[in-house]
Structure formats: C-alpha cells, structure tokens
Amino acid sequence: MLSRACLFTVPTRYFFRTTKFFTMSTEQNQPKEVAQHPIDPASTAAAAAHPNHNKKHGKKSKLQVSLKTPKGTKDWADSDMVIREAIFSTLSNLFKRHGAVTIDTPVFELREILAGKYGEDSKLIYNLEDQGGELTSLRYDLTVPFARYVAMNNIQNIKRFHIAKVYRRDQPAMTKGRMREFYQCDIDFAGAYESMVPDAEILSVLVEGLTSLGIHDFKVKLNHRKILDGIFAIAGVAEEDVRKISSAVDKLDKQPWDVVKKEITVEKGQTEETANKIGEYVKLNGSLQEVYGILSQDEAILGNELAKQGLDDIKTLMGYADSFEISKFISFDLSLARGLDYYTGLIYEAVTEASAPPENAHELKKKSKSADDASEYVGVGSIAAGGRYDNLVNMFAQASGKKSAQIPCVGISFGVERLFSLIKQRTHLTDKIKPTATQVYVMAFGGGKDWTGYLPERMKVAKQLWNAGIETEYVYKAKANPRKQFDAAEKCGAPLAVILGKEEYLEGKLRIKRLGPEFADDDGELVDATNIVEAVQTKLGEVHKDGIDDVVRLLRDL
C-alpha cells in the first residue's frame, strides 16, 4: 500500500480514476501568413535619409516581417517527426540488408555539374548567387552528385545509399507531399555486372521498401529507354528531337493522348503520321510477359537494333523478377518516359491510386483560389522512381580530363514526403502516435512535514531505467503534487508509471502502474526495488500488443 500520509493528503485512487490518457495532436499546423506591409528597400533608405521623419510622427520605425516558411516548405515537429524518422529507419535498414553503405555530399554543387542532366526540368533548379567566384546550385536530386562522387574518386563498384534533402522550384502541393524542399532516400549500385542482375535487385528493393511501409496497392510502371528510343526512330523522329518528344510522352500519366499528340505535332514540329505511329506503341501496357509477347512479334521492333537490345534485357529481367517474386507488381508500360536526360536502360516508377490527378483537374485548377498550392488539382505523383544510367560517371570523368571509365549505374529513389502523405491517411493509427518516446514516468507520492518529495530517489530510479535502455522521465521539482505528475505523464504519453510511495519506498518497494483511462481503477502492483528494471521490461512487453509498438503498427498498416 502507499503511505498513509499520501493517502490522507492526496487520495491516490482518486488520481488513478481521473487520469486520462493524453495523445498530442499529430497535425503540424502551418503558421498563417500575417498581413504585413512588405519591406521596401527604397522607402527604408528614404526614411533613413530624413532623420526628422520619426520625430515628426512621434514614434520609432519598426521592422515588420511575415512569420511564415517559404513557399513549398514546412516545419516538421511532434508526431510528424516520429513518423518521418521511422520511415528513414525502415528504408535505411532495408538498404543495409542489401549490402549498401551510406555517403553524404554537399547540399549545393557546381552549376556545371548539374547543367544539362534534367531535360526540361532544368528550369526547376535553384541557382545560388556568385559567392567568391564559383557558380553553384542547390542539388536537384541525389543521383547526379553520386555520379560525380564516383567519377571524382575513381570508384569501380559500390552499393551506396543516401538520405538527404533536395530542392526543386516546382509548384507545390503540400498535402500531396509535393514540395520545393524534400527528402529523397536513394540506393544505387555502381559497377559492371551481368545484364539485369543489379536492375532486378533494385526493383526488389523498391517492392520491399513500399510493402515494409504498409503500401501494397501500388504498381511499378516499367519501360526501357532503348525500346522507347527505337519506337521514336521507327516513327521517324530525328535523333536530335528524341529527348523533347520523350518529354512530351512522359506527360501521358497526367494528360490524355489527344493533348500529348497536339504537343508532339504543333509544339514539337512532328508530322501527324509520326505522332500516330508513336501512339500505337505508347498505349501498350500490361504484365512483362504480355507486352513482351506483343513486341517480340513486331517486325519493326525486331528490325531496330536499339529496340531489340532493350527487348532482350526485358526477356532476361522476366526470369529474375520471378525469382524475387516481384512480377505481380510490375506493369510494362510503354508510355513511361522519365524525362531526365541521363537514363540509358530500364526506367521505372511506383504509383498508387492517389498518384493520378482528379479527373476534373482542369476545372479544379481554374476554380482554385490558391496560387501557392496545387493540392486541389494534382495527385501525389510517383512515390518512388529510378532507372539505369550507364554514361553519367563516364561523362564526368571525360569532362574533367580523368582516365575514361565506363561505370554502369542503376538505382531507385523513394520520395519521403509523398510516402508520408499516404501514411498520414491512416488516421485510425496516426492518432495513437505520440511525439515523445517516453515509456515510463517516475513519480513520488507522500505528505507530512517531513516529506521531501523523493527527487534524488526518483533520479536514481530513472538512471537505472536509462541504463537499461528504457525511455524515462520525471518531474523536475522536489515536491510535485500527484496531479502535476499525472498530467506530465499524460502529456508525454507514457504508458507506465513507477511510483515511489513514502512508506513503500522505505520498505524497498516500488509500485508499477499502467496509465490510461481503462486502468483508472487499477492501483498497480508492488515489486522489489532491486527488481525494478526486470519488472518494468515485463510490463512494457504487455503494453505493446504482439511486441509491436504503435509506430511500427502504423508503418505496417496493421
């Protein structure tokens, strides 16, 4: 039992019954822009030139700013950070299982490193001001910096993963995870290996990554740049026009064929016959076996050397995909183009039902009242994407005068914010995520003139639990009343309390109690203070159903 002084002064059972489990809000609200007058440098200078101005008006001028984050960015905090860190951890562990090591590269690169690698998307690169004679830009992705790293260090083979922020001056759609500053989680294999072996494993990593995050209703759209370039050649597209036609075809996931065809003919200058021929092929999609079966019977495809090479790669891939048990996730889609200029072989992206924009997106865009956010009329887009790029490392090596070396590369990039937006939709589980990892709250109850509050004693118990790797807190006050201690435990979401009763502690006993409204009538159980660590570990095992905590349950969508 707790001490009589404690029971007399503060009815413990009363606090047990009235204490309710507290979960912090999982929503990280964005600060609203405060309506302020913009700071005009010219008017500021003019005011400075007339010192009597402020005297005349009898007040000092004040600097006014808008307390908001820049367009396309947000602050991350509370349970959102817990979820995001769990995504990072899940993907990092996956990459390590496949033998990858991690690296880090500068957040900005020399502008010449990034130039000419992203096709029409190059306009989205953030260029920085000249600072000391070097023109630099914020990195657009993690792939080009990786290729630069491999070339610069003469690396012949490496499996690397990299989790870091990238920057794109794109139209944001915040609730869909489309932002100007966002994280990518990349894994790439560099080195010469047998055809399609690393490609198949990267595709397996893609499937493993999404399923480990509880995402199962997705398709991996896959194509081959050599097949696509062969199709363009068959249709009569000149070699110098291939990339811009490829960029147009890449819009088929957002626009109907009629709109894309108009771009090919009117804007890109191709003939109606050429556009129609391209249309015959890019409308094909299905399983690897289905589309391969059609293309392998096409004389024009077999007669084009590039397309034939790509088709041979697909044939090899089919067997490996079956070995990795990922064939059911793959859709061979000839409309997939991936507009980035550096891809040379397989290209792929993972999409879900939420990836596509609404059917009436055009109308919604017209009605939209927000010029800063496109969430109303766009979809999430691809949640992971990548491909093979065999010439990028060699391009850097040659350009820098280093000994030319052909280092083939293949990889995949997971879009963390887009994955986060999908996981956050599991509201029946996200509501249970608390911002702190605290598992145990150490309390002390007592009373009377000689009551000290047991602060050093609480510290000692907390230290024992910390040493055992148990997340623990206590109130930073010598004499904290029970209500404040329970409130603090509720606020951090601790599921367990270790209570030092005034008389029980002197007898070498501690009380362990479950927290939450369903345990309001439970006074807990007394255990020997010498066995507190083992007793807490046992109790925590009971707290987490099947040994799985709420964060893992959320990620796996259990």
Coordinates of C-alpha atoms in Angstrom, one line a residue, residues 15-539:
F15 CA -5.9 10.3 -9.2
F16 CA -5.9 6.9 -10.8
R17 CA -9.5 7.2 -11.7
T18 CA -9.5 10.7 -13.0
T19 CA -6.3 10.4 -15.0
K20 CA -6.9 10.0 -18.7
F21 CA -4.5 9.0 -21.5
F22 CA -3.3 12.0 -23.4
T23 CA -2.1 12.0 -27.0
M24 CA -0.6 15.0 -28.6
S25 CA -2.0 16.3 -31.9
T26 CA -0.5 14.6 -35.0
E27 CA -1.2 17.6 -37.1
Q28 CA 1.6 20.1 -37.6
N29 CA -0.3 23.2 -38.5
Q30 CA 1.4 25.7 -40.8
P31 CA 1.5 29.2 -39.5
K32 CA -0.8 31.6 -41.3
E33 CA 0.8 34.5 -43.1
V34 CA 0.4 37.6 -41.1
A35 CA -0.9 40.5 -43.2
Q36 CA 2.0 42.9 -43.2
H37 CA 3.4 45.7 -45.3
P38 CA 6.3 44.5 -47.4
I39 CA 9.7 45.9 -46.6
D40 CA 10.6 48.3 -49.4
P41 CA 14.3 49.0 -49.5
A42 CA 13.8 52.3 -51.3
S43 CA 11.3 53.6 -48.7
T44 CA 13.6 52.4 -45.9
A45 CA 16.5 54.3 -47.4
A46 CA 14.4 57.4 -47.9
A47 CA 13.3 57.2 -44.2
A48 CA 16.9 56.9 -43.1
A49 CA 17.8 60.0 -45.2
H50 CA 15.2 62.1 -43.2
P51 CA 16.0 61.7 -39.5
N52 CA 13.3 64.1 -38.5
H53 CA 10.6 61.8 -40.0
N54 CA 10.2 59.7 -36.9
K55 CA 10.4 62.7 -34.6
K56 CA 7.7 64.3 -36.6
H57 CA 5.4 61.4 -36.1
G58 CA 6.5 60.8 -32.6
K59 CA 7.3 57.1 -32.9
K60 CA 10.2 54.8 -33.8
S61 CA 10.0 52.8 -37.1
K62 CA 9.7 49.0 -36.6
L63 CA 10.9 46.2 -38.8
Q64 CA 7.9 44.1 -39.9
V65 CA 8.2 40.6 -41.2
S66 CA 5.8 37.7 -42.1
L67 CA 6.3 34.8 -39.8
K68 CA 5.9 32.0 -42.3
T69 CA 8.0 29.4 -44.1
P70 CA 8.9 30.0 -47.7
K71 CA 6.5 28.7 -50.4
G72 CA 6.8 24.9 -50.8
T73 CA 8.4 24.3 -47.4
K74 CA 7.1 23.5 -43.9
D75 CA 8.3 23.0 -40.3
W76 CA 8.3 19.4 -39.0
A77 CA 7.6 18.6 -35.4
D78 CA 5.8 16.4 -32.9
S79 CA 4.4 13.1 -34.1
D80 CA 5.0 14.0 -37.7
M81 CA 8.8 13.8 -37.0
V82 CA 8.3 10.5 -35.2
I83 CA 6.6 9.1 -38.4
R84 CA 9.2 10.6 -40.7
E85 CA 12.1 9.3 -38.6
A86 CA 10.5 5.8 -38.7
I87 CA 10.4 5.9 -42.5
F88 CA 14.1 6.8 -42.6
S89 CA 14.9 4.0 -40.2
T90 CA 12.8 1.4 -42.2
L91 CA 14.4 2.3 -45.5
S92 CA 18.0 2.6 -44.0
N93 CA 17.7 -0.9 -42.6
L94 CA 16.4 -2.2 -45.9
F95 CA 19.3 -0.7 -47.8
K96 CA 21.8 -2.2 -45.3
R97 CA 20.3 -5.6 -45.8
H98 CA 21.2 -5.4 -49.4
G99 CA 24.9 -4.5 -48.6
A100 CA 24.8 -0.7 -49.2
V101 CA 27.0 1.8 -47.4
T102 CA 25.9 5.4 -46.9
I103 CA 27.6 8.6 -48.0
D104 CA 26.9 12.3 -47.8
T105 CA 27.5 15.1 -50.4
P106 CA 27.3 18.9 -50.3
V107 CA 23.8 20.3 -50.5
F108 CA 25.0 22.5 -53.4
E109 CA 27.1 21.6 -56.4
L110 CA 29.0 23.5 -59.1
R111 CA 26.4 24.6 -61.6
E112 CA 28.2 22.9 -64.4
I113 CA 27.8 19.6 -62.7
L114 CA 24.0 19.8 -62.7
A115 CA 23.7 21.5 -66.1
G116 CA 22.1 19.5 -69.0
K117 CA 21.1 16.5 -66.9
Y118 CA 17.4 17.1 -66.3
G119 CA 15.9 18.0 -69.7
E120 CA 13.0 20.4 -69.5
D121 CA 13.1 20.2 -65.7
S122 CA 16.4 22.1 -65.6
K123 CA 14.4 25.3 -65.2
L124 CA 13.4 24.0 -61.7
I125 CA 17.0 24.1 -60.4
Y126 CA 17.7 26.7 -57.7
N127 CA 20.7 28.7 -58.7
L128 CA 22.7 30.5 -56.0
E129 CA 24.4 33.9 -56.2
D130 CA 28.0 34.1 -57.0
Q131 CA 29.9 33.8 -53.7
G132 CA 33.6 34.1 -54.3
G133 CA 34.0 33.2 -58.0
E134 CA 32.1 29.8 -58.1
L135 CA 28.6 29.5 -59.7
T136 CA 26.7 26.9 -57.6
S137 CA 23.2 25.5 -57.5
L138 CA 21.2 23.5 -54.9
R139 CA 21.1 19.8 -55.7
Y140 CA 18.1 18.8 -57.7
D141 CA 18.4 15.1 -56.9
L142 CA 21.0 12.7 -55.3
T143 CA 21.8 10.8 -58.5
V144 CA 24.0 13.4 -60.3
P145 CA 26.0 14.2 -57.1
F146 CA 26.6 10.4 -56.6
A147 CA 27.8 10.0 -60.2
R148 CA 30.2 13.0 -59.6
Y149 CA 31.4 11.4 -56.4
V150 CA 32.1 8.0 -58.2
A151 CA 34.0 9.7 -61.0
M152 CA 36.0 12.1 -58.7
N153 CA 37.1 9.2 -56.5
N154 CA 37.8 6.6 -59.3
I155 CA 35.4 4.1 -57.7
Q156 CA 34.9 0.9 -59.7
N157 CA 32.0 -0.5 -57.8
I158 CA 29.9 0.5 -54.8
K159 CA 26.5 -0.1 -53.4
R160 CA 25.5 3.2 -51.7
F161 CA 22.5 4.7 -50.1
H162 CA 21.9 8.4 -49.3
I163 CA 19.1 10.1 -47.4
A164 CA 19.1 13.8 -47.8
K165 CA 17.2 16.9 -48.8
V166 CA 16.9 18.1 -52.4
Y167 CA 15.4 21.3 -53.9
R168 CA 13.1 22.0 -56.9
R169 CA 11.4 25.2 -57.8
D170 CA 8.2 23.4 -58.7
Q171 CA 4.6 24.3 -58.0
P172 CA 4.0 22.8 -54.5
A173 CA 1.0 20.7 -53.4
M174 CA 1.7 20.4 -49.7
T175 CA -1.0 17.9 -48.7
K176 CA 0.1 15.6 -51.5
G177 CA 3.8 15.7 -50.4
R178 CA 4.9 17.7 -53.5
M179 CA 7.2 20.3 -52.0
R180 CA 10.2 22.5 -53.0
E181 CA 12.4 21.2 -50.2
F182 CA 12.0 17.5 -49.6
Y183 CA 13.9 14.3 -48.7
Q184 CA 14.9 11.5 -51.0
C185 CA 16.0 8.1 -49.9
D186 CA 18.2 6.7 -52.7
I187 CA 20.0 3.4 -53.2
D188 CA 22.3 2.9 -56.3
F189 CA 24.5 0.1 -57.5
A190 CA 27.6 1.2 -59.5
G191 CA 29.8 -1.3 -61.3
A192 CA 29.9 -3.7 -64.2
Y193 CA 27.8 -6.8 -63.6
E194 CA 25.9 -9.4 -65.6
S195 CA 22.9 -7.9 -67.5
M196 CA 19.8 -7.2 -65.5
V197 CA 21.1 -8.7 -62.2
P198 CA 21.5 -5.4 -60.3
D199 CA 18.4 -4.0 -62.0
A200 CA 16.3 -6.8 -60.7
E201 CA 17.6 -6.4 -57.2
I202 CA 16.9 -2.7 -57.3
L203 CA 13.3 -3.5 -58.3
S204 CA 13.1 -5.9 -55.4
V205 CA 14.4 -3.2 -53.1
L206 CA 11.6 -0.9 -54.4
V207 CA 8.9 -3.5 -53.7
E208 CA 10.4 -4.4 -50.3
G209 CA 10.6 -0.8 -49.4
L210 CA 6.9 0.0 -50.1
T211 CA 5.5 -3.1 -48.6
S212 CA 7.5 -2.6 -45.4
L213 CA 5.8 0.8 -45.1
G214 CA 2.4 -0.9 -45.4
I215 CA 1.8 0.2 -49.0
H216 CA 0.5 -2.7 -51.1
D217 CA -1.9 -1.2 -53.6
F218 CA 0.8 0.0 -56.0
K219 CA 2.2 -0.8 -59.4
V220 CA 5.7 -0.4 -60.7
K221 CA 5.4 1.1 -64.2
L222 CA 8.4 -0.1 -66.2
N223 CA 9.9 0.7 -69.6
H224 CA 13.2 0.6 -71.4
R225 CA 14.8 3.7 -72.9
K226 CA 16.3 1.7 -75.7
I227 CA 12.9 0.4 -76.6
L228 CA 11.4 3.9 -76.4
D229 CA 14.1 5.4 -78.5
G230 CA 13.7 2.6 -81.0
I231 CA 10.0 3.4 -81.2
F232 CA 10.8 7.0 -81.9
A233 CA 13.2 6.0 -84.7
I234 CA 10.6 3.7 -86.2
A235 CA 8.1 6.6 -86.1
G236 CA 10.5 8.9 -87.9
V237 CA 11.7 11.1 -85.1
A238 CA 15.1 12.7 -85.8
E239 CA 17.8 11.8 -83.2
E240 CA 18.1 15.4 -82.1
D241 CA 14.4 15.6 -81.4
V242 CA 14.2 12.3 -79.3
R243 CA 14.6 13.9 -75.8
K244 CA 11.9 16.6 -76.4
I245 CA 9.5 14.0 -77.8
S246 CA 10.3 11.8 -74.8
S247 CA 9.4 14.7 -72.5
A248 CA 6.0 15.0 -74.2
V249 CA 5.3 11.3 -74.0
D250 CA 6.2 11.4 -70.3
K251 CA 3.1 13.6 -69.6
L252 CA 0.7 10.7 -70.6
D253 CA 0.2 9.9 -66.9
K254 CA -1.3 13.4 -66.4
Q255 CA -2.8 14.2 -69.8
P256 CA -4.9 12.3 -72.4
W257 CA -3.3 11.2 -75.7
D258 CA -5.0 13.9 -77.7
V259 CA -3.3 16.6 -75.6
V260 CA 0.1 14.9 -75.8
K261 CA -0.3 14.3 -79.6
K262 CA -1.0 18.0 -80.1
E263 CA 2.2 18.9 -78.3
I264 CA 4.1 16.4 -80.4
T265 CA 2.8 17.8 -83.7
V266 CA 2.1 21.5 -83.0
E267 CA 4.7 22.4 -80.4
K268 CA 7.5 19.9 -81.3
G269 CA 7.0 20.0 -85.0
Q270 CA 6.5 16.3 -85.8
T271 CA 4.1 15.1 -88.5
E272 CA 0.7 13.6 -87.9
E273 CA 1.9 10.3 -89.2
T274 CA 4.8 10.3 -86.8
A275 CA 2.6 11.1 -83.8
N276 CA 0.1 8.4 -84.8
K277 CA 2.9 5.8 -85.0
I278 CA 4.1 6.7 -81.6
G279 CA 0.6 6.5 -80.3
E280 CA 0.2 2.9 -81.5
Y281 CA 3.1 1.9 -79.2
V282 CA 2.8 4.1 -76.1
K283 CA -0.7 3.0 -75.4
L284 CA 0.5 -0.6 -74.8
N285 CA 0.7 -1.7 -71.2
G286 CA 0.3 -4.9 -69.2
S287 CA 2.4 -7.6 -67.5
L288 CA 6.0 -8.1 -68.5
Q289 CA 5.0 -11.3 -70.3
E290 CA 2.0 -9.8 -72.1
V291 CA 3.8 -6.7 -73.6
Y292 CA 7.0 -8.7 -74.3
G293 CA 4.9 -11.2 -76.2
I294 CA 3.4 -8.4 -78.4
L295 CA 6.7 -6.6 -79.0
S296 CA 8.6 -9.9 -79.8
Q297 CA 6.2 -10.4 -82.7
D298 CA 6.6 -6.9 -84.0
E299 CA 8.9 -6.9 -87.1
A300 CA 9.6 -3.2 -86.8
I301 CA 10.8 -3.6 -83.2
L302 CA 12.9 -6.6 -84.1
G303 CA 14.4 -4.7 -87.0
N304 CA 15.6 -1.8 -84.9
E305 CA 18.9 -2.5 -83.1
L306 CA 18.2 -0.3 -80.1
A307 CA 14.7 -1.7 -79.5
K308 CA 16.0 -5.3 -80.0
Q309 CA 18.6 -4.7 -77.3
G310 CA 16.0 -3.4 -74.9
L311 CA 13.7 -6.3 -75.6
D312 CA 16.5 -8.8 -74.9
D313 CA 17.0 -7.1 -71.5
I314 CA 13.3 -7.4 -70.7
K315 CA 13.5 -11.1 -71.5
T316 CA 16.4 -11.6 -69.1
L317 CA 14.6 -9.5 -66.4
M318 CA 11.5 -11.6 -66.5
G319 CA 13.2 -14.6 -65.1
Y320 CA 14.9 -12.6 -62.3
A321 CA 11.7 -10.9 -61.4
D322 CA 10.1 -14.3 -60.9
S323 CA 13.0 -15.3 -58.7
F324 CA 12.5 -12.2 -56.5
E325 CA 8.7 -12.8 -56.5
I326 CA 8.0 -9.2 -57.8
S327 CA 6.5 -9.8 -61.2
K328 CA 2.9 -9.3 -60.0
F329 CA 3.8 -5.7 -59.0
I330 CA 5.3 -4.7 -62.4
S331 CA 3.4 -3.2 -65.3
F332 CA 5.3 -2.9 -68.6
D333 CA 4.1 0.5 -69.7
L334 CA 5.4 1.9 -73.0
S335 CA 4.1 5.4 -72.1
L336 CA 6.7 5.8 -69.3
A337 CA 9.5 8.0 -70.5
R338 CA 11.1 9.6 -67.4
G339 CA 12.2 13.0 -68.8
L340 CA 15.7 13.0 -67.1
D341 CA 18.4 13.0 -69.8
Y342 CA 20.8 10.6 -68.1
Y343 CA 18.8 7.4 -68.3
T344 CA 20.0 4.8 -70.7
G345 CA 18.2 1.5 -69.9
L346 CA 15.4 0.3 -67.6
I347 CA 13.3 3.1 -66.2
Y348 CA 10.5 2.7 -63.6
E349 CA 8.3 4.4 -61.1
A350 CA 5.9 3.3 -58.4
V351 CA 2.4 4.7 -58.5
T352 CA -0.8 4.2 -56.4
E353 CA -4.4 5.3 -56.9
A354 CA -3.5 8.6 -55.2
S355 CA -0.8 9.3 -57.8
A356 CA -3.1 10.4 -60.6
P357 CA -4.7 13.8 -60.6
P358 CA -8.5 14.1 -60.2
E359 CA -10.5 13.5 -63.4
N360 CA -11.7 17.1 -63.4
A361 CA -8.3 18.5 -62.6
H362 CA -8.5 21.1 -65.3
E363 CA -11.8 22.5 -63.9
L364 CA -10.5 22.4 -60.3
K365 CA -7.3 24.3 -61.4
K366 CA -9.5 27.1 -62.8
K367 CA -11.6 27.3 -59.7
S368 CA -8.6 27.1 -57.3
K369 CA -8.2 30.2 -55.1
S370 CA -4.7 29.4 -54.1
A371 CA -1.8 30.4 -56.3
D372 CA 0.7 28.9 -53.9
D373 CA -0.6 25.4 -53.6
A374 CA -1.8 22.9 -56.2
S375 CA -3.1 20.3 -53.8
E376 CA -6.7 20.7 -55.0
Y377 CA -6.0 19.6 -58.6
V378 CA -2.9 17.4 -58.6
G379 CA -2.2 13.9 -57.4
V380 CA 0.6 12.6 -55.3
G381 CA 2.5 11.5 -58.3
S382 CA 5.1 8.7 -58.3
I383 CA 6.2 7.7 -54.8
A384 CA 9.5 6.1 -55.9
A385 CA 11.3 6.2 -59.3
G386 CA 14.6 5.4 -60.9
G387 CA 16.4 3.6 -63.6
R388 CA 19.7 2.7 -65.3
Y389 CA 22.3 5.4 -66.2
D390 CA 25.4 3.9 -67.8
N391 CA 27.1 7.0 -69.2
L392 CA 26.8 9.7 -66.4
V393 CA 30.0 8.7 -64.5
N394 CA 32.0 8.4 -67.7
M395 CA 30.7 11.8 -68.8
F396 CA 32.1 13.4 -65.7
A397 CA 35.4 11.6 -66.0
Q398 CA 35.9 12.7 -69.6
A399 CA 34.9 16.3 -68.9
S400 CA 37.4 16.5 -66.0
G401 CA 40.3 15.0 -68.0
K402 CA 40.4 11.9 -65.9
K403 CA 41.0 8.5 -67.4
S404 CA 37.8 7.5 -69.1
A405 CA 36.0 4.6 -67.3
Q406 CA 32.6 3.1 -68.1
I407 CA 30.9 2.6 -64.7
P408 CA 27.3 1.5 -65.3
C409 CA 24.8 2.5 -62.5
V410 CA 21.3 1.7 -61.6
G411 CA 19.2 2.9 -58.7
I412 CA 15.9 3.9 -57.1
S413 CA 14.8 7.0 -55.2
F414 CA 12.0 7.0 -52.6
G415 CA 10.1 10.3 -52.1
V416 CA 9.7 10.5 -48.3
E417 CA 7.2 13.4 -48.2
R418 CA 4.9 11.6 -50.7
L419 CA 5.2 8.4 -48.7
F420 CA 4.4 10.4 -45.6
S421 CA 1.3 11.8 -47.1
L422 CA 0.0 8.3 -47.8
I423 CA 0.8 7.0 -44.3
K424 CA -0.8 10.0 -42.7
Q425 CA -4.1 9.0 -44.2
R426 CA -4.2 6.0 -41.8
T427 CA -6.0 8.2 -39.3
H428 CA -7.1 5.2 -37.2
L429 CA -3.5 4.6 -36.4
T430 CA -1.8 8.1 -36.6
D431 CA -4.0 9.3 -33.7
K432 CA -2.1 6.9 -31.4
I433 CA 1.4 8.2 -32.3
K434 CA 2.9 10.3 -29.5
P435 CA 5.7 12.9 -30.1
T436 CA 7.9 11.5 -27.4
A437 CA 9.4 8.0 -27.0
T438 CA 8.8 8.1 -23.2
Q439 CA 7.8 4.7 -21.8
V440 CA 7.9 5.2 -18.1
Y441 CA 7.2 8.2 -15.8
V442 CA 8.7 8.0 -12.3
M443 CA 6.5 9.6 -9.6
A444 CA 6.6 10.0 -5.9
F445 CA 3.6 10.4 -3.5
G446 CA 3.8 11.4 0.1
G447 CA 2.9 14.1 2.6
G448 CA 3.5 15.5 6.1
K449 CA 6.1 17.9 7.4
D450 CA 9.0 15.5 6.8
W451 CA 8.0 14.8 3.2
T452 CA 10.9 15.8 0.8
G453 CA 9.4 14.7 -2.5
Y454 CA 12.0 12.0 -3.1
L455 CA 13.6 13.9 -6.0
P456 CA 17.1 12.3 -5.7
E457 CA 15.4 8.9 -5.3
R458 CA 13.3 9.5 -8.5
M459 CA 16.6 10.4 -10.3
K460 CA 18.2 7.2 -9.1
V461 CA 15.3 5.1 -10.4
A462 CA 15.3 7.0 -13.7
K463 CA 19.0 6.4 -14.0
Q464 CA 18.5 2.6 -13.5
L465 CA 15.9 2.6 -16.3
W466 CA 18.0 4.7 -18.7
N467 CA 21.0 2.3 -18.2
A468 CA 18.6 -0.5 -19.3
G469 CA 17.7 1.5 -22.4
I470 CA 14.2 2.4 -21.2
E471 CA 12.9 5.9 -22.1
T472 CA 12.1 7.5 -18.8
E473 CA 11.1 10.9 -17.4
Y474 CA 10.2 12.5 -14.1
V475 CA 9.0 16.0 -12.9
Y476 CA 11.8 18.5 -12.3
K477 CA 10.5 19.6 -9.0
A478 CA 11.3 18.4 -5.5
K479 CA 7.7 18.4 -4.2
A480 CA 5.4 17.8 -7.1
N481 CA 1.8 17.0 -6.3
P482 CA 0.3 13.9 -7.8
R483 CA -1.9 15.8 -10.2
K484 CA 1.0 17.6 -11.8
Q485 CA 2.9 14.3 -12.1
F486 CA 0.0 12.5 -13.7
D487 CA -0.6 15.5 -16.0
A488 CA 3.1 15.4 -17.1
A489 CA 2.8 11.6 -17.7
E490 CA -0.3 12.1 -19.8
K491 CA 1.3 14.9 -21.8
C492 CA 4.3 12.8 -22.9
G493 CA 2.1 9.7 -23.4
A494 CA 3.9 7.3 -21.1
P495 CA 2.1 4.1 -20.8
L496 CA 3.6 3.1 -17.5
A497 CA 4.3 4.8 -14.1
V498 CA 6.8 3.8 -11.5
I499 CA 5.6 5.3 -8.2
L500 CA 7.7 5.8 -5.0
G501 CA 5.3 5.8 -2.1
K502 CA 6.6 7.5 1.0
E503 CA 6.4 4.3 3.2
E504 CA 6.6 1.7 0.5
Y505 CA 10.0 3.1 -0.7
L506 CA 11.4 2.8 2.8
E507 CA 10.4 -0.8 2.8
G508 CA 12.3 -1.4 -0.5
K509 CA 9.2 -1.5 -2.6
L510 CA 8.1 0.4 -5.8
R511 CA 4.7 0.4 -7.5
I512 CA 4.3 -0.1 -11.2
K513 CA 1.0 1.1 -12.7
R514 CA -0.4 1.1 -16.2
L515 CA -1.6 4.6 -17.3
G516 CA -4.7 5.3 -19.4
P517 CA -8.5 5.6 -18.8
E518 CA -9.0 1.8 -18.9
F519 CA -6.6 1.4 -16.0
A520 CA -8.2 4.1 -13.8
D521 CA -9.3 1.6 -11.1
D522 CA -6.1 -0.3 -11.1
D523 CA -3.7 0.7 -8.3
G524 CA -0.9 -1.3 -9.9
E525 CA 1.4 -3.8 -8.3
L526 CA 4.2 -3.6 -5.8
V527 CA 7.6 -5.0 -6.7
D528 CA 11.0 -5.1 -5.0
A529 CA 13.1 -2.1 -5.8
T530 CA 16.0 -4.3 -6.7
N531 CA 14.0 -5.9 -9.5
I532 CA 12.5 -2.7 -10.9
V533 CA 14.2 -3.0 -14.3
E534 CA 13.1 -6.6 -15.0
A535 CA 9.6 -5.8 -13.7
V536 CA 9.3 -2.7 -16.0
Q537 CA 10.5 -4.7 -19.0
T538 CA 7.9 -7.4 -18.4
K539 CA 5.2 -4.8 -18.1

